[in-house]
Amino acid sequence: MGLSIAWNQIDIIMFDMDGTLLDLAFDNFFWREVVVKTWATEQDVTHEHALLTLTPIFKQQEGSLNWYSLPYWSDLLGLDLQALKIQHRDRISLRSGVQPLLETLRNHGKILWLVTNAHPQALAIKLEKTGLTSYFSDIISSHDFGYAKEQTGFWQSLQQQKPFTPARSLLVDDSESVLHAAHHFGLHVLGIEQPDSLLPARHNLHYPAISEWSEFIHELQNSLIKNR
């Protein structure tokens, strides 16, 4: 993994949700197939026409808070996306090794925050399905701050409302643009090589990244043993 962090100097570990703790295959399936198919049916157009129409509309909001907002897209598309997510929630799944990872970190005294761009509607559905809530001392949605994690304003607002020391904090996230914003703010950062289990692992990422959570646990334990 090649992550040069003195783990005994890290107090808070912030985890992204989708693509980091949860398999991004669900969200890709939901937006690329379920939403497009449902909209095509409602508009009485072909799937191909719907895909050609919606793709640039989605792209225009990428990286903004609207990109992650179920109410925004529900209003724009005329669909009940919250109901659609509930309908397909059986596809929501944790990435392999997540629960042992979080348990190990808590046993080592690390403070765990869930820091996500997911809208509270989607967040509630996923937390209920996965049972992740109990692992985290704080669960933070960027929608409560008015900025997406890709934006510096989010990190400034987060620090004002929930004081933390960036140099003693680590963010784990599958989005390189989010990692860039957090790194610029002074946090240690770690990426994810394969956010979607159905797609190939990504290579040539700008920031250090892992493929399996067992790597993370192994490096954490070795580092803490060396620094006793």
Tab-separated table of N, CA and C in Angstrom, residues 73-227:
chain	number	residue	atom	x	y	z
A	73	TRP	N	-32.988	15.377	-7.793
A	73	TRP	CA	-33.235	14.554	-8.976
A	73	TRP	C	-34.678	14.062	-9.045
A	74	SER	N	-35.282	13.839	-7.912
A	74	SER	CA	-36.696	13.449	-7.910
A	74	SER	C	-37.550	14.548	-8.530
A	75	ASP	N	-37.284	15.788	-8.140
A	75	ASP	CA	-38.034	16.924	-8.689
A	75	ASP	C	-37.743	17.115	-10.168
A	76	LEU	N	-36.481	17.037	-10.538
A	76	LEU	CA	-36.092	17.290	-11.927
A	76	LEU	C	-36.624	16.214	-12.878
A	77	LEU	N	-36.583	14.963	-12.429
A	77	LEU	CA	-36.968	13.848	-13.297
A	77	LEU	C	-38.431	13.434	-13.140
A	78	GLY	N	-39.076	13.948	-12.089
A	78	GLY	CA	-40.458	13.565	-11.852
A	78	GLY	C	-40.593	12.137	-11.375
A	79	LEU	N	-39.611	11.667	-10.598
A	79	LEU	CA	-39.605	10.293	-10.085
A	79	LEU	C	-39.441	10.313	-8.565
A	80	ASP	N	-39.953	9.297	-7.898
A	80	ASP	CA	-39.754	9.150	-6.455
A	80	ASP	C	-38.529	8.272	-6.246
A	81	LEU	N	-37.371	8.903	-6.206
A	81	LEU	CA	-36.121	8.137	-6.130
A	81	LEU	C	-35.926	7.486	-4.774
A	82	GLN	N	-36.457	8.087	-3.730
A	82	GLN	CA	-36.374	7.455	-2.416
A	82	GLN	C	-37.108	6.112	-2.432
A	83	ALA	N	-38.296	6.101	-3.010
A	83	ALA	CA	-39.065	4.855	-3.106
A	83	ALA	C	-38.337	3.839	-3.983
A	84	LEU	N	-37.702	4.298	-5.051
A	84	LEU	CA	-36.962	3.389	-5.924
A	84	LEU	C	-35.773	2.771	-5.202
A	85	LYS	N	-35.079	3.576	-4.380
A	85	LYS	CA	-33.945	3.035	-3.623
A	85	LYS	C	-34.420	1.980	-2.629
A	86	ILE	N	-35.520	2.260	-1.965
A	86	ILE	CA	-36.076	1.285	-1.021
A	86	ILE	C	-36.460	0.004	-1.752
A	87	GLN	N	-37.026	0.154	-2.918
A	87	GLN	CA	-37.443	-1.007	-3.717
A	87	GLN	C	-36.268	-1.910	-4.061
A	88	HIS	N	-35.109	-1.323	-4.274
A	88	HIS	CA	-33.931	-2.093	-4.709
A	88	HIS	C	-32.872	-2.223	-3.607
A	89	ARG	N	-33.243	-1.971	-2.354
A	89	ARG	CA	-32.246	-1.932	-1.277
A	89	ARG	C	-31.565	-3.269	-1.021
A	90	ASP	N	-32.144	-4.369	-1.473
A	90	ASP	CA	-31.500	-5.668	-1.263
A	90	ASP	C	-30.149	-5.760	-1.972
A	91	ARG	N	-29.929	-4.898	-2.938
A	91	ARG	CA	-28.649	-4.892	-3.662
A	91	ARG	C	-27.558	-4.126	-2.907
A	92	ILE	N	-27.922	-3.387	-1.883
A	92	ILE	CA	-26.937	-2.636	-1.098
A	92	ILE	C	-26.084	-3.622	-0.303
A	93	SER	N	-24.774	-3.495	-0.386
A	93	SER	CA	-23.913	-4.443	0.333
A	93	SER	C	-22.609	-3.793	0.768
A	94	LEU	N	-22.067	-4.293	1.866
A	94	LEU	CA	-20.759	-3.847	2.350
A	94	LEU	C	-19.655	-4.424	1.482
A	95	ARG	N	-18.564	-3.688	1.360
A	95	ARG	CA	-17.384	-4.256	0.736
A	95	ARG	C	-16.786	-5.285	1.698
A	96	SER	N	-16.105	-6.254	1.144
A	96	SER	CA	-15.541	-7.334	1.939
A	96	SER	C	-14.575	-6.808	2.999
A	97	GLY	N	-14.746	-7.302	4.225
A	97	GLY	CA	-13.817	-6.975	5.298
A	97	GLY	C	-14.127	-5.714	6.073
A	98	VAL	N	-15.241	-5.049	5.792
A	98	VAL	CA	-15.549	-3.778	6.439
A	98	VAL	C	-15.762	-3.927	7.937
A	99	GLN	N	-16.555	-4.902	8.349
A	99	GLN	CA	-16.841	-5.037	9.777
A	99	GLN	C	-15.608	-5.381	10.602
A	100	PRO	N	-14.761	-6.338	10.186
A	100	PRO	CA	-13.510	-6.570	10.931
A	100	PRO	C	-12.622	-5.335	10.964
A	101	LEU	N	-12.605	-4.583	9.875
A	101	LEU	CA	-11.816	-3.349	9.826
A	101	LEU	C	-12.267	-2.365	10.891
A	102	LEU	N	-13.552	-2.082	10.939
A	102	LEU	CA	-14.066	-1.088	11.883
A	102	LEU	C	-13.907	-1.560	13.327
A	103	GLU	N	-14.102	-2.842	13.554
A	103	GLU	CA	-13.914	-3.386	14.896
A	103	GLU	C	-12.456	-3.273	15.334
A	104	THR	N	-11.522	-3.556	14.437
A	104	THR	CA	-10.095	-3.459	14.749
A	104	THR	C	-9.707	-2.029	15.086
A	105	LEU	N	-10.190	-1.092	14.290
A	105	LEU	CA	-9.867	0.320	14.532
A	105	LEU	C	-10.412	0.796	15.875
A	106	ARG	N	-11.632	0.402	16.194
A	106	ARG	CA	-12.199	0.790	17.497
A	106	ARG	C	-11.418	0.159	18.638
A	107	ASN	N	-10.991	-1.094	18.449
A	107	ASN	CA	-10.220	-1.772	19.499
A	107	ASN	C	-8.870	-1.099	19.742
A	108	HIS	N	-8.373	-0.407	18.713
A	108	HIS	CA	-7.115	0.329	18.853
A	108	HIS	C	-7.352	1.765	19.301
A	109	GLY	N	-8.573	2.082	19.669
A	109	GLY	CA	-8.870	3.393	20.227
A	109	GLY	C	-9.040	4.516	19.219
A	110	LYS	N	-9.226	4.170	17.953
A	110	LYS	CA	-9.406	5.207	16.947
A	110	LYS	C	-10.845	5.739	16.977
A	111	ILE	N	-10.979	7.038	16.739
A	111	ILE	CA	-12.296	7.673	16.634
A	111	ILE	C	-12.732	7.570	15.186
A	112	LEU	N	-13.922	7.030	14.958
A	112	LEU	CA	-14.395	6.795	13.593
A	112	LEU	C	-15.557	7.721	13.258
A	113	TRP	N	-15.422	8.414	12.130
A	113	TRP	CA	-16.499	9.247	11.609
A	113	TRP	C	-16.908	8.714	10.239
A	114	LEU	N	-18.192	8.715	9.977
A	114	LEU	CA	-18.688	8.448	8.633
A	114	LEU	C	-18.980	9.806	8.005
A	115	VAL	N	-18.266	10.108	6.926
A	115	VAL	CA	-18.383	11.432	6.286
A	115	VAL	C	-18.746	11.201	4.821
A	116	THR	N	-19.988	11.488	4.469
A	116	THR	CA	-20.507	11.098	3.162
A	116	THR	C	-21.199	12.241	2.443
A	117	ASN	N	-21.188	12.172	1.119
A	117	ASN	CA	-21.975	13.089	0.303
A	117	ASN	C	-23.405	12.581	0.105
A	118	ALA	N	-23.700	11.396	0.601
A	118	ALA	CA	-25.043	10.839	0.422
A	118	ALA	C	-26.083	11.739	1.075
A	119	HIS	N	-27.195	11.932	0.384
A	119	HIS	CA	-28.307	12.695	0.955
A	119	HIS	C	-28.874	11.933	2.144
A	120	PRO	N	-29.363	12.636	3.175
A	120	PRO	CA	-29.913	11.942	4.348
A	120	PRO	C	-30.956	10.868	4.022
A	121	GLN	N	-31.736	11.046	2.961
A	121	GLN	CA	-32.710	10.015	2.582
A	121	GLN	C	-31.996	8.723	2.191
A	122	ALA	N	-30.987	8.835	1.345
A	122	ALA	CA	-30.220	7.660	0.922
A	122	ALA	C	-29.406	7.100	2.075
A	123	LEU	N	-28.846	7.990	2.882
A	123	LEU	CA	-28.034	7.574	4.020
A	123	LEU	C	-28.850	6.710	4.976
A	124	ALA	N	-30.067	7.121	5.277
A	124	ALA	CA	-30.911	6.359	6.206
A	124	ALA	C	-31.206	4.968	5.673
A	125	ILE	N	-31.479	4.861	4.378
A	125	ILE	CA	-31.770	3.560	3.767
A	125	ILE	C	-30.560	2.638	3.874
A	126	LYS	N	-29.383	3.175	3.601
A	126	LYS	CA	-28.174	2.355	3.586
A	126	LYS	C	-27.718	1.977	4.994
A	127	LEU	N	-27.871	2.883	5.941
A	127	LEU	CA	-27.502	2.552	7.320
A	127	LEU	C	-28.416	1.476	7.884
A	128	GLU	N	-29.700	1.560	7.572
A	128	GLU	CA	-30.644	0.538	8.046
A	128	GLU	C	-30.315	-0.821	7.447
A	129	LYS	N	-29.932	-0.833	6.171
A	129	LYS	CA	-29.641	-2.098	5.488
A	129	LYS	C	-28.331	-2.718	5.972
A	130	THR	N	-27.323	-1.899	6.280
A	130	THR	CA	-25.983	-2.413	6.578
A	130	THR	C	-25.655	-2.505	8.059
A	131	GLY	N	-26.374	-1.752	8.914
A	131	GLY	CA	-26.082	-1.775	10.341
A	131	GLY	C	-24.778	-1.107	10.724
A	132	LEU	N	-24.347	-0.123	9.949
A	132	LEU	CA	-23.060	0.528	10.203
A	132	LEU	C	-23.091	1.552	11.343
A	133	THR	N	-24.263	2.008	11.703
A	133	THR	CA	-24.381	3.153	12.612
A	133	THR	C	-23.567	3.001	13.892
A	134	SER	N	-23.598	1.834	14.496
A	134	SER	CA	-22.992	1.640	15.815
A	134	SER	C	-21.475	1.788	15.821
A	135	TYR	N	-20.844	1.739	14.657
A	135	TYR	CA	-19.387	1.823	14.596
A	135	TYR	C	-18.858	3.252	14.688
A	136	PHE	N	-19.730	4.241	14.484
A	136	PHE	CA	-19.255	5.615	14.313
A	136	PHE	C	-19.719	6.532	15.434
A	137	SER	N	-18.787	7.382	15.889
A	137	SER	CA	-19.149	8.377	16.899
A	137	SER	C	-19.879	9.549	16.263
A	138	ASP	N	-19.618	9.802	14.972
A	138	ASP	CA	-20.300	10.862	14.238
A	138	ASP	C	-20.637	10.364	12.836
A	139	ILE	N	-21.842	10.676	12.383
A	139	ILE	CA	-22.261	10.377	11.015
A	139	ILE	C	-22.640	11.701	10.366
A	140	ILE	N	-21.902	12.069	9.333
A	140	ILE	CA	-21.969	13.410	8.771
A	140	ILE	C	-22.353	13.346	7.302
A	141	SER	N	-23.414	14.039	6.934
A	141	SER	CA	-23.796	14.201	5.533
A	141	SER	C	-23.429	15.609	5.092
A	142	SER	N	-22.783	15.714	3.953
A	142	SER	CA	-22.381	17.027	3.452
A	142	SER	C	-23.586	17.935	3.201
A	143	HIS	N	-24.768	17.356	3.033
A	143	HIS	CA	-25.970	18.157	2.785
A	143	HIS	C	-26.334	19.012	3.995
A	144	ASP	N	-25.857	18.619	5.165
A	144	ASP	CA	-26.111	19.422	6.366
A	144	ASP	C	-25.174	20.624	6.464
A	145	PHE	N	-24.176	20.681	5.565
A	145	PHE	CA	-23.193	21.757	5.604
A	145	PHE	C	-23.297	22.686	4.398
A	146	GLY	N	-24.051	22.270	3.391
A	146	GLY	CA	-24.241	23.124	2.224
A	146	GLY	C	-23.140	23.057	1.187
A	147	TYR	N	-22.188	22.148	1.367
A	147	TYR	CA	-21.102	21.958	0.413
A	147	TYR	C	-20.866	20.468	0.225
A	148	ALA	N	-20.469	20.082	-0.993
A	148	ALA	CA	-20.013	18.716	-1.216
A	148	ALA	C	-18.588	18.567	-0.704
A	149	LYS	N	-18.171	17.350	-0.436
A	149	LYS	CA	-16.825	17.113	0.097
A	149	LYS	C	-15.724	17.541	-0.872
A	150	GLU	N	-16.068	17.649	-2.146
A	150	GLU	CA	-15.113	18.117	-3.140
A	150	GLU	C	-14.768	19.593	-2.957
A	151	GLN	N	-15.550	20.298	-2.173
A	151	GLN	CA	-15.391	21.742	-2.024
A	151	GLN	C	-14.708	22.087	-0.696
A	152	THR	N	-13.797	23.056	-0.749
A	152	THR	CA	-13.070	23.470	0.453
A	152	THR	C	-14.014	23.931	1.550
A	153	GLY	N	-15.124	24.555	1.152
A	153	GLY	CA	-16.094	25.048	2.127
A	153	GLY	C	-16.621	23.957	3.038
A	154	PHE	N	-16.709	22.731	2.529
A	154	PHE	CA	-17.173	21.636	3.384
A	154	PHE	C	-16.213	21.411	4.535
A	155	TRP	N	-14.926	21.338	4.240
A	155	TRP	CA	-13.934	21.026	5.277
A	155	TRP	C	-13.803	22.169	6.268
A	156	GLN	N	-13.929	23.390	5.790
A	156	GLN	CA	-13.911	24.531	6.695
A	156	GLN	C	-15.113	24.500	7.634
A	157	SER	N	-16.292	24.216	7.079
A	157	SER	CA	-17.513	24.169	7.894
A	157	SER	C	-17.479	23.001	8.871
A	158	LEU	N	-16.981	21.861	8.411
A	158	LEU	CA	-16.891	20.690	9.283
A	158	LEU	C	-15.990	20.972	10.476
A	159	GLN	N	-14.841	21.592	10.220
A	159	GLN	CA	-13.909	21.868	11.315
A	159	GLN	C	-14.487	22.881	12.297
A	160	GLN	N	-15.264	23.827	11.791
A	160	GLN	CA	-15.883	24.815	12.675
A	160	GLN	C	-16.931	24.174	13.579
A	161	GLN	N	-17.702	23.246	13.042
A	161	GLN	CA	-18.791	22.638	13.803
A	161	GLN	C	-18.342	21.428	14.613
A	162	LYS	N	-17.348	20.700	14.113
A	162	LYS	CA	-16.834	19.519	14.809
A	162	LYS	C	-15.306	19.598	14.791
A	163	PRO	N	-14.726	20.367	15.707
A	163	PRO	CA	-13.284	20.623	15.659
A	163	PRO	C	-12.443	19.344	15.600
A	164	PHE	N	-11.500	19.339	14.687
A	164	PHE	CA	-10.547	18.240	14.558
A	164	PHE	C	-9.236	18.808	14.048
A	165	THR	N	-8.156	18.056	14.269
A	165	THR	CA	-6.836	18.461	13.798
A	165	THR	C	-6.535	17.745	12.490
A	166	PRO	N	-6.477	18.454	11.365
A	166	PRO	CA	-6.257	17.773	10.080
A	166	PRO	C	-5.035	16.864	10.055
A	167	ALA	N	-3.931	17.318	10.669
A	167	ALA	CA	-2.684	16.546	10.640
A	167	ALA	C	-2.781	15.251	11.439
A	168	ARG	N	-3.807	15.126	12.285
A	168	ARG	CA	-4.007	13.908	13.075
A	168	ARG	C	-5.282	13.181	12.630
A	169	SER	N	-5.682	13.454	11.383
A	169	SER	CA	-6.902	12.860	10.846
A	169	SER	C	-6.618	12.229	9.491
A	170	LEU	N	-7.334	11.148	9.199
A	170	LEU	CA	-7.191	10.441	7.928
A	170	LEU	C	-8.556	10.315	7.277
A	171	LEU	N	-8.635	10.636	5.989
A	171	LEU	CA	-9.847	10.407	5.213
A	171	LEU	C	-9.623	9.251	4.253
A	172	VAL	N	-10.553	8.295	4.257
A	172	VAL	CA	-10.527	7.191	3.296
A	172	VAL	C	-11.731	7.375	2.381
A	173	ASP	N	-11.482	7.522	1.078
A	173	ASP	CA	-12.546	7.869	0.135
A	173	ASP	C	-12.182	7.344	-1.251
A	174	ASP	N	-13.185	6.962	-2.027
A	174	ASP	CA	-12.907	6.447	-3.373
A	174	ASP	C	-12.801	7.558	-4.418
A	175	SER	N	-13.188	8.785	-4.073
A	175	SER	CA	-13.181	9.893	-5.029
A	175	SER	C	-11.873	10.673	-4.951
A	176	GLU	N	-11.169	10.736	-6.066
A	176	GLU	CA	-9.902	11.466	-6.090
A	176	GLU	C	-10.115	12.971	-5.894
A	177	SER	N	-11.224	13.502	-6.389
A	177	SER	CA	-11.481	14.929	-6.206
A	177	SER	C	-11.755	15.258	-4.744
A	178	VAL	N	-12.417	14.343	-4.033
A	178	VAL	CA	-12.635	14.533	-2.598
A	178	VAL	C	-11.312	14.421	-1.852
A	179	LEU	N	-10.506	13.436	-2.205
A	179	LEU	CA	-9.198	13.273	-1.560
A	179	LEU	C	-8.329	14.508	-1.771
A	180	HIS	N	-8.416	15.090	-2.951
A	180	HIS	CA	-7.622	16.286	-3.245
A	180	HIS	C	-8.033	17.445	-2.335
A	181	ALA	N	-9.337	17.632	-2.181
A	181	ALA	CA	-9.817	18.725	-1.319
A	181	ALA	C	-9.392	18.508	0.127
A	182	ALA	N	-9.506	17.260	0.608
A	182	ALA	CA	-9.137	16.954	1.986
A	182	ALA	C	-7.625	17.087	2.194
A	183	HIS	N	-6.850	16.603	1.231
A	183	HIS	CA	-5.393	16.707	1.313
A	183	HIS	C	-4.967	18.173	1.332
A	184	HIS	N	-5.602	18.978	0.506
A	184	HIS	CA	-5.302	20.412	0.462
A	184	HIS	C	-5.613	21.069	1.808
A	185	PHE	N	-6.607	20.522	2.524
A	185	PHE	CA	-6.985	21.076	3.832
A	185	PHE	C	-6.055	20.587	4.941
A	186	GLY	N	-5.215	19.604	4.627
A	186	GLY	CA	-4.217	19.156	5.591
A	186	GLY	C	-4.408	17.761	6.148
A	187	LEU	N	-5.432	17.022	5.670
A	187	LEU	CA	-5.664	15.664	6.158
A	187	LEU	C	-4.753	14.675	5.443
A	188	HIS	N	-4.465	13.552	6.097
A	188	HIS	CA	-3.908	12.403	5.420
A	188	HIS	C	-5.039	11.769	4.624
A	189	VAL	N	-4.724	11.195	3.456
A	189	VAL	CA	-5.784	10.629	2.618
A	189	VAL	C	-5.381	9.268	2.072
A	190	LEU	N	-6.406	8.455	1.822
A	190	LEU	CA	-6.213	7.118	1.275
A	190	LEU	C	-7.364	6.808	0.336
A	191	GLY	N	-7.048	6.303	-0.855
A	191	GLY	CA	-8.061	5.996	-1.849
A	191	GLY	C	-8.426	4.523	-1.909
A	192	ILE	N	-9.328	4.194	-2.801
A	192	ILE	CA	-9.833	2.834	-3.004
A	192	ILE	C	-9.596	2.441	-4.459
A	193	GLU	N	-8.939	1.319	-4.687
A	193	GLU	CA	-8.623	0.915	-6.053
A	193	GLU	C	-9.848	0.420	-6.821
A	194	GLN	N	-10.748	-0.300	-6.132
A	194	GLN	CA	-11.877	-0.915	-6.834
A	194	GLN	C	-13.192	-0.627	-6.092
A	195	PRO	N	-13.750	0.562	-6.264
A	195	PRO	CA	-14.979	0.915	-5.557
A	195	PRO	C	-16.179	0.041	-5.952
A	196	ASP	N	-16.227	-0.345	-7.219
A	196	ASP	CA	-17.316	-1.170	-7.752
A	196	ASP	C	-16.758	-2.563	-8.018
A	197	SER	N	-17.284	-3.562	-7.313
A	197	SER	CA	-16.754	-4.927	-7.435
A	197	SER	C	-16.980	-5.528	-8.817
A	198	LEU	N	-17.867	-4.937	-9.599
A	198	LEU	CA	-18.172	-5.467	-10.933
A	198	LEU	C	-17.334	-4.812	-12.028
A	199	LEU	N	-16.521	-3.837	-11.652
A	199	LEU	CA	-15.648	-3.153	-12.604
A	199	LEU	C	-14.182	-3.419	-12.256
A	200	PRO	N	-13.284	-3.289	-13.218
A	200	PRO	CA	-11.863	-3.530	-12.935
A	200	PRO	C	-11.309	-2.527	-11.925
A	201	ALA	N	-10.261	-2.931	-11.227
A	201	ALA	CA	-9.571	-2.017	-10.317
A	201	ALA	C	-8.958	-0.869	-11.109
A	202	ARG	N	-8.906	0.287	-10.483
A	202	ARG	CA	-8.312	1.461	-11.130
A	202	ARG	C	-6.814	1.515	-10.835
A	203	HIS	N	-6.069	2.032	-11.786
A	203	HIS	CA	-4.620	2.142	-11.610
A	203	HIS	C	-4.181	3.587	-11.870
A	204	ASN	N	-2.928	3.878	-11.545
A	204	ASN	CA	-2.361	5.217	-11.755
A	204	ASN	C	-3.152	6.298	-11.023
A	205	LEU	N	-3.611	5.972	-9.815
A	205	LEU	CA	-4.318	6.954	-9.000
A	205	LEU	C	-3.320	7.941	-8.409
A	206	HIS	N	-3.783	9.143	-8.144
A	206	HIS	CA	-2.890	10.205	-7.678
A	206	HIS	C	-2.473	10.000	-6.218
A	207	TYR	N	-3.363	9.394	-5.428
A	207	TYR	CA	-3.096	9.212	-3.997
A	207	TYR	C	-2.942	7.729	-3.676
A	208	PRO	N	-2.246	7.403	-2.577
A	208	PRO	CA	-2.135	5.994	-2.175
A	208	PRO	C	-3.517	5.368	-2.042
A	209	ALA	N	-3.628	4.108	-2.439
A	209	ALA	CA	-4.931	3.442	-2.417
A	209	ALA	C	-4.759	1.974	-2.056
A	210	ILE	N	-5.817	1.379	-1.556
A	210	ILE	CA	-5.793	-0.032	-1.181
A	210	ILE	C	-6.772	-0.815	-2.043
A	211	SER	N	-6.539	-2.121	-2.116
A	211	SER	CA	-7.466	-2.993	-2.841
A	211	SER	C	-8.299	-3.834	-1.875
A	212	GLU	N	-7.713	-4.192	-0.725
A	212	GLU	CA	-8.419	-5.018	0.260
A	212	GLU	C	-8.250	-4.399	1.648
A	213	TRP	N	-9.303	-4.493	2.470
A	213	TRP	CA	-9.227	-3.933	3.818
A	213	TRP	C	-8.241	-4.685	4.689
A	214	SER	N	-7.942	-5.927	4.357
A	214	SER	CA	-6.950	-6.669	5.134
A	214	SER	C	-5.584	-5.989	5.076
A	215	GLU	N	-5.266	-5.312	3.945
A	215	GLU	CA	-4.018	-4.555	3.830
A	215	GLU	C	-3.977	-3.444	4.883
A	216	PHE	N	-5.091	-2.766	5.006
A	216	PHE	CA	-5.210	-1.642	5.939
A	216	PHE	C	-4.987	-2.124	7.366
A	217	ILE	N	-5.659	-3.211	7.724
A	217	ILE	CA	-5.546	-3.758	9.083
A	217	ILE	C	-4.117	-4.206	9.365
A	218	HIS	N	-3.508	-4.879	8.397
A	218	HIS	CA	-2.143	-5.393	8.562
A	218	HIS	C	-1.157	-4.247	8.791
A	219	GLU	N	-1.253	-3.195	7.982
A	219	GLU	CA	-0.322	-2.080	8.132
A	219	GLU	C	-0.553	-1.336	9.437
A	220	LEU	N	-1.817	-1.179	9.812
A	220	LEU	CA	-2.144	-0.515	11.078
A	220	LEU	C	-1.526	-1.264	12.253
A	221	GLN	N	-1.725	-2.572	12.301
A	221	GLN	CA	-1.241	-3.371	13.421
A	221	GLN	C	0.267	-3.391	13.468
A	222	ASN	N	0.923	-3.527	12.328
A	222	ASN	CA	2.385	-3.545	12.287
A	222	ASN	C	2.954	-2.206	12.749
A	223	SER	N	2.334	-1.122	12.321
A	223	SER	CA	2.811	0.210	12.691
A	223	SER	C	2.677	0.447	14.201
A	224	LEU	N	1.543	0.030	14.746
A	224	LEU	CA	1.321	0.261	16.171
A	224	LEU	C	2.255	-0.593	17.024
A	225	ILE	N	2.553	-1.804	16.558
A	225	ILE	CA	3.489	-2.678	17.298
A	225	ILE	C	4.892	-2.054	17.309
A	226	LYS	N	5.318	-1.524	16.128
A	226	LYS	CA	6.649	-0.915	16.023
A	226	LYS	C	6.783	0.325	16.898
A	227	ASN	N	5.677	1.020	17.105
A	227	ASN	CA	5.730	2.300	17.828
A	227	ASN	C	5.338	2.180	19.284
